Amino acid sequence: MQIGGLIIGDELLSGKRRDKHMDFLISVLARRGLELSFVRFVGDDPGLLTESLRQTLDSQALIFSFGGIGATPDDRTRQCFAQAASVELAPHPEAVAILEARFGEQAYPHRIRMAELPVGSRLIPNPVNQIPGFSMRHHHCVPGFPNMAWPMVEWVLDTHYNHLFSRVPVIERLILVSNTPESELVPVMEAVLERFPGIRVSSLPSSNGCREVELGIKGLADQVAEAVMLVIEFLNQGAMPWVEKPQLSQIPL
């Protein structure tokens, strides 16, 4: 299952604010043996936002959407989501009750708009100020504020997707190959991919002019160990100088 992020707001595209959600998603998924497949940054333009949501809904991916669920006119995620999903926007009874309990009479006339959600939505609890996010299908919409959004994302993962978690460590091993053009590593990279379909391989040539390539092998620990043995055997047979760099990551649960 692909996992993506949709990060919303003109302030990110203008540079007024710097995104922190992508790094968080990479980390929180890695701790559960999962990987981030893609991220989209979208401004507050309703047409573009609706089309982006329509595409991600059609993709069947697991999506975490950050921002745009407030009560001000520039918060358009709820409305655009409803349009993209071809459903109505209506008061969610449980969300209405939460907002009335939180704000009393001051919930009206503006704050109560945050309870107007796409019909069929499920609520995501907010541990900071109780104003919920919402889920529909595999889309999960949370506020843009990290202190609220991040525990909400973790709740969604641990509550609804723990069956996807990997119990085997995900690691990446890096081998630095010297005095060797990148093209000569193509056969062993293809051999690894053919033998281990779940492994990801990468090559990163040096940018300083020397003939040096960083070869990366990433995946479940047991398969990576076998793949590295295959690579090392190939390098030794070809008399290609190599050294293994310190392990980049090991993320057990």
Short mmCIF file of C-alpha atoms in Angstrom, two decimals:
data_model
loop_
_atom_site.label_atom_id
_atom_site.label_comp_id
_atom_site.label_asym_id
_atom_site.label_seq_id
_atom_site.Cartn_x
_atom_site.Cartn_y
_atom_site.Cartn_z
CA MET A 1 0.00 0.00 0.00
CA GLN A 2 1.48 3.33 -1.02
CA ILE A 3 1.61 6.00 1.68
CA GLY A 4 1.55 9.66 0.76
CA GLY A 5 1.37 13.10 2.27
CA LEU A 6 -0.68 16.08 1.12
CA ILE A 7 0.65 19.28 2.68
CA ILE A 8 -1.61 22.27 2.14
CA GLY A 9 -1.15 26.02 2.40
CA ASP A 10 -0.04 29.06 0.42
CA GLU A 11 2.31 29.98 3.27
CA LEU A 12 4.48 26.95 2.49
CA LEU A 13 4.74 27.72 -1.21
CA SER A 14 5.53 31.38 -0.57
CA GLY A 15 8.25 30.54 1.92
CA LYS A 16 6.56 32.22 4.90
CA ARG A 17 6.71 28.90 6.71
CA ARG A 18 8.91 25.83 6.35
CA ASP A 19 7.38 22.40 6.16
CA LYS A 20 8.11 19.97 8.99
CA HIS A 21 5.52 17.33 8.20
CA MET A 22 7.47 15.42 5.56
CA ASP A 23 10.40 14.69 7.89
CA PHE A 24 7.91 13.66 10.56
CA LEU A 25 6.11 11.27 8.21
CA ILE A 26 9.39 9.66 7.14
CA SER A 27 10.33 9.11 10.78
CA VAL A 28 6.97 7.96 12.14
CA LEU A 29 6.51 5.50 9.28
CA ALA A 30 10.06 4.15 9.54
CA ARG A 31 9.55 3.37 13.23
CA ARG A 32 6.72 1.08 12.10
CA GLY A 33 8.62 -0.52 9.25
CA LEU A 34 6.82 1.54 6.60
CA GLU A 35 7.99 3.97 3.92
CA LEU A 36 6.71 7.24 2.53
CA SER A 37 5.94 6.88 -1.19
CA PHE A 38 5.25 10.50 -2.18
CA VAL A 39 4.41 13.99 -0.93
CA ARG A 40 2.47 16.76 -2.64
CA PHE A 41 2.54 20.42 -1.68
CA VAL A 42 -0.63 22.27 -2.67
CA GLY A 43 -1.68 25.87 -2.14
CA ASP A 44 -5.11 27.12 -1.11
CA ASP A 45 -6.49 27.40 -4.64
CA PRO A 46 -9.79 25.45 -4.45
CA GLY A 47 -9.67 24.10 -8.01
CA LEU A 48 -6.13 22.76 -7.66
CA LEU A 49 -6.80 21.40 -4.17
CA THR A 50 -9.98 19.61 -5.31
CA GLU A 51 -8.20 18.06 -8.27
CA SER A 52 -5.29 16.95 -6.07
CA LEU A 53 -7.70 15.30 -3.64
CA ARG A 54 -9.60 13.66 -6.47
CA GLN A 55 -6.37 12.14 -7.77
CA THR A 56 -5.23 10.87 -4.38
CA LEU A 57 -8.68 9.43 -3.66
CA ASP A 58 -8.56 7.56 -6.95
CA SER A 59 -5.09 6.24 -6.17
CA GLN A 60 -6.29 4.05 -3.25
CA ALA A 61 -3.15 5.14 -1.35
CA LEU A 62 -3.04 5.83 2.37
CA ILE A 63 -2.92 9.64 2.58
CA PHE A 64 -2.22 12.00 5.45
CA SER A 65 -3.41 15.53 4.67
CA PHE A 66 -2.09 18.43 6.74
CA GLY A 67 -3.81 21.81 7.03
CA GLY A 68 -6.85 23.67 5.81
CA ILE A 69 -9.50 22.24 8.15
CA GLY A 70 -10.05 25.38 10.25
CA ALA A 71 -12.95 27.84 10.21
CA THR A 72 -11.48 30.78 8.28
CA PRO A 73 -12.21 31.45 4.58
CA ASP A 74 -8.75 30.25 3.48
CA ASP A 75 -9.34 26.84 5.08
CA ARG A 76 -10.79 24.89 2.18
CA THR A 77 -9.82 21.25 2.73
CA ARG A 78 -13.21 20.15 4.06
CA GLN A 79 -15.12 21.72 1.17
CA CYS A 80 -12.69 20.56 -1.52
CA PHE A 81 -12.59 17.06 -0.07
CA ALA A 82 -16.38 16.77 -0.21
CA GLN A 83 -16.37 17.92 -3.82
CA ALA A 84 -13.56 15.54 -4.77
CA ALA A 85 -15.33 12.61 -3.08
CA SER A 86 -18.71 13.56 -4.64
CA VAL A 87 -20.45 13.83 -1.27
CA GLU A 88 -22.22 16.63 0.57
CA LEU A 89 -20.73 18.75 3.33
CA ALA A 90 -22.90 18.56 6.44
CA PRO A 91 -22.70 19.00 10.24
CA HIS A 92 -21.22 15.90 11.86
CA PRO A 93 -23.29 15.31 15.04
CA GLU A 94 -20.36 14.11 17.16
CA ALA A 95 -18.14 16.96 15.98
CA VAL A 96 -20.91 19.47 16.72
CA ALA A 97 -21.20 18.11 20.26
CA ILE A 98 -17.43 18.38 20.77
CA LEU A 99 -17.32 21.99 19.59
CA GLU A 100 -20.35 22.99 21.68
CA ALA A 101 -18.79 21.38 24.76
CA ARG A 102 -15.48 23.09 24.07
CA PHE A 103 -16.71 26.61 23.25
CA GLY A 104 -20.31 26.84 24.42
CA GLU A 105 -22.18 29.72 22.81
CA GLN A 106 -18.90 30.98 21.34
CA ALA A 107 -18.95 28.01 18.98
CA TYR A 108 -21.42 30.02 16.91
CA PRO A 109 -21.47 31.33 14.26
CA HIS A 110 -17.92 30.67 13.05
CA ARG A 111 -16.15 27.89 14.97
CA ILE A 112 -19.02 25.49 14.36
CA ARG A 113 -17.99 25.42 10.70
CA MET A 114 -15.21 23.03 11.71
CA ALA A 115 -17.93 20.44 12.38
CA GLU A 116 -19.13 20.62 8.76
CA LEU A 117 -17.49 17.54 7.28
CA PRO A 118 -17.89 15.39 4.18
CA VAL A 119 -20.81 13.04 4.73
CA GLY A 120 -19.52 9.63 5.84
CA SER A 121 -16.47 11.02 7.65
CA ARG A 122 -15.04 9.44 10.78
CA LEU A 123 -13.47 11.61 13.46
CA ILE A 124 -9.79 11.69 14.42
CA PRO A 125 -9.38 12.69 18.09
CA ASN A 126 -7.29 15.77 18.81
CA PRO A 127 -5.44 15.44 22.14
CA VAL A 128 -4.51 19.14 22.29
CA ASN A 129 -7.71 21.15 21.88
CA GLN A 130 -10.25 18.38 21.18
CA ILE A 131 -11.24 19.82 17.76
CA PRO A 132 -11.17 16.65 15.63
CA GLY A 133 -9.77 15.89 12.25
CA PHE A 134 -11.60 13.55 9.91
CA SER A 135 -11.08 10.41 7.87
CA MET A 136 -12.75 9.02 4.78
CA ARG A 137 -11.63 5.88 3.00
CA HIS A 138 -7.84 5.85 3.44
CA HIS A 139 -7.57 9.67 3.63
CA HIS A 140 -6.92 11.26 7.01
CA CYS A 141 -7.12 15.05 7.38
CA VAL A 142 -5.46 16.73 10.35
CA PRO A 143 -4.57 20.33 11.26
CA GLY A 144 -1.45 22.02 10.02
CA PHE A 145 -0.09 22.58 13.54
CA PRO A 146 2.53 19.89 14.29
CA ASN A 147 1.74 19.66 18.02
CA MET A 148 -1.82 18.58 17.10
CA ALA A 149 -1.26 16.84 13.77
CA TRP A 150 1.55 14.49 14.72
CA PRO A 151 -0.12 12.63 17.62
CA MET A 152 -3.27 12.42 15.47
CA VAL A 153 -1.31 10.74 12.67
CA GLU A 154 0.22 8.28 15.14
CA TRP A 155 -3.25 7.48 16.49
CA VAL A 156 -4.51 6.75 12.98
CA LEU A 157 -1.57 4.48 12.21
CA ASP A 158 -1.70 2.56 15.49
CA THR A 159 -5.50 2.26 15.50
CA HIS A 160 -6.25 1.42 11.87
CA TYR A 161 -3.06 0.28 10.14
CA ASN A 162 -1.02 -1.77 12.60
CA HIS A 163 -1.59 -4.80 10.36
CA LEU A 164 0.78 -3.13 7.88
CA PHE A 165 3.62 -2.72 10.36
CA SER A 166 6.77 -4.72 9.69
CA ARG A 167 8.19 -6.67 12.63
CA VAL A 168 11.50 -7.18 10.82
CA PRO A 169 14.07 -4.34 10.92
CA VAL A 170 14.36 -2.20 7.79
CA ILE A 171 17.98 -1.32 7.12
CA GLU A 172 20.11 0.30 4.44
CA ARG A 173 23.69 -0.71 3.84
CA LEU A 174 26.01 1.49 1.81
CA ILE A 175 29.01 0.26 -0.14
CA LEU A 176 31.51 2.78 -1.51
CA VAL A 177 33.05 1.49 -4.74
CA SER A 178 36.25 3.24 -5.92
CA ASN A 179 37.92 3.58 -9.33
CA THR A 180 34.85 2.11 -11.00
CA PRO A 181 32.42 3.77 -13.42
CA GLU A 182 28.77 3.53 -12.46
CA SER A 183 27.93 1.64 -15.64
CA GLU A 184 30.00 -1.36 -14.51
CA LEU A 185 27.68 -1.78 -11.49
CA VAL A 186 24.53 -2.13 -13.59
CA PRO A 187 24.76 -5.97 -13.90
CA VAL A 188 24.97 -6.56 -10.15
CA MET A 189 22.19 -4.07 -9.45
CA GLU A 190 19.95 -5.88 -11.94
CA ALA A 191 20.89 -9.24 -10.40
CA VAL A 192 19.92 -8.03 -6.92
CA LEU A 193 16.56 -6.70 -8.14
CA GLU A 194 15.80 -9.93 -9.98
CA ARG A 195 16.65 -12.15 -7.02
CA PHE A 196 15.19 -9.93 -4.28
CA PRO A 197 12.06 -8.11 -5.58
CA GLY A 198 11.52 -6.41 -2.21
CA ILE A 199 14.97 -4.81 -2.15
CA ARG A 200 15.63 -1.22 -3.26
CA VAL A 201 19.01 -0.48 -4.83
CA SER A 202 20.48 2.90 -5.62
CA SER A 203 23.71 4.29 -7.01
CA LEU A 204 25.08 7.74 -6.31
CA PRO A 205 28.20 8.75 -8.25
CA SER A 206 30.59 11.18 -6.64
CA SER A 207 30.17 14.80 -7.64
CA ASN A 208 33.79 15.76 -6.96
CA GLY A 209 35.18 14.30 -10.19
CA CYS A 210 36.61 11.03 -8.86
CA ARG A 211 35.37 7.64 -10.05
CA GLU A 212 33.56 6.69 -6.88
CA VAL A 213 30.01 5.33 -6.48
CA GLU A 214 27.93 4.91 -3.35
CA LEU A 215 25.87 1.75 -3.81
CA GLY A 216 22.84 1.47 -1.52
CA ILE A 217 20.90 -1.71 -0.67
CA LYS A 218 17.74 -1.13 1.36
CA GLY A 219 15.03 -3.47 2.64
CA LEU A 220 14.28 -6.08 5.29
CA ALA A 221 17.40 -6.98 7.24
CA ASP A 222 17.60 -10.66 6.29
CA GLN A 223 17.21 -9.98 2.56
CA VAL A 224 19.66 -7.07 2.65
CA ALA A 225 22.31 -9.32 4.20
CA GLU A 226 21.98 -11.81 1.33
CA ALA A 227 21.93 -9.06 -1.29
CA VAL A 228 25.09 -7.47 0.12
CA MET A 229 26.88 -10.83 -0.05
CA LEU A 230 25.91 -11.05 -3.73
CA VAL A 231 27.23 -7.53 -4.37
CA ILE A 232 30.50 -8.11 -2.54
CA GLU A 233 31.11 -11.35 -4.45
CA PHE A 234 30.59 -9.47 -7.72
CA LEU A 235 32.94 -6.64 -6.68
CA ASN A 236 35.67 -9.03 -5.56
CA GLN A 237 35.47 -11.05 -8.77
CA GLY A 238 35.86 -7.85 -10.76
CA ALA A 239 38.72 -6.59 -8.56
CA MET A 240 36.73 -3.43 -7.81
CA PRO A 241 37.94 -1.66 -4.64
CA TRP A 242 35.18 -1.22 -2.08
CA VAL A 243 34.52 -0.39 1.55
CA GLU A 244 31.26 -0.53 3.49
CA LYS A 245 30.17 2.75 5.04
CA PRO A 246 28.62 2.87 8.52
CA GLN A 247 25.05 1.59 8.51
CA LEU A 248 22.66 4.42 7.66
CA SER A 249 19.55 3.20 9.39
CA GLN A 250 18.10 0.36 11.36
CA ILE A 251 14.53 0.81 12.44
CA PRO A 252 13.19 -2.10 14.51
CA LEU A 253 9.77 -1.88 16.13
#
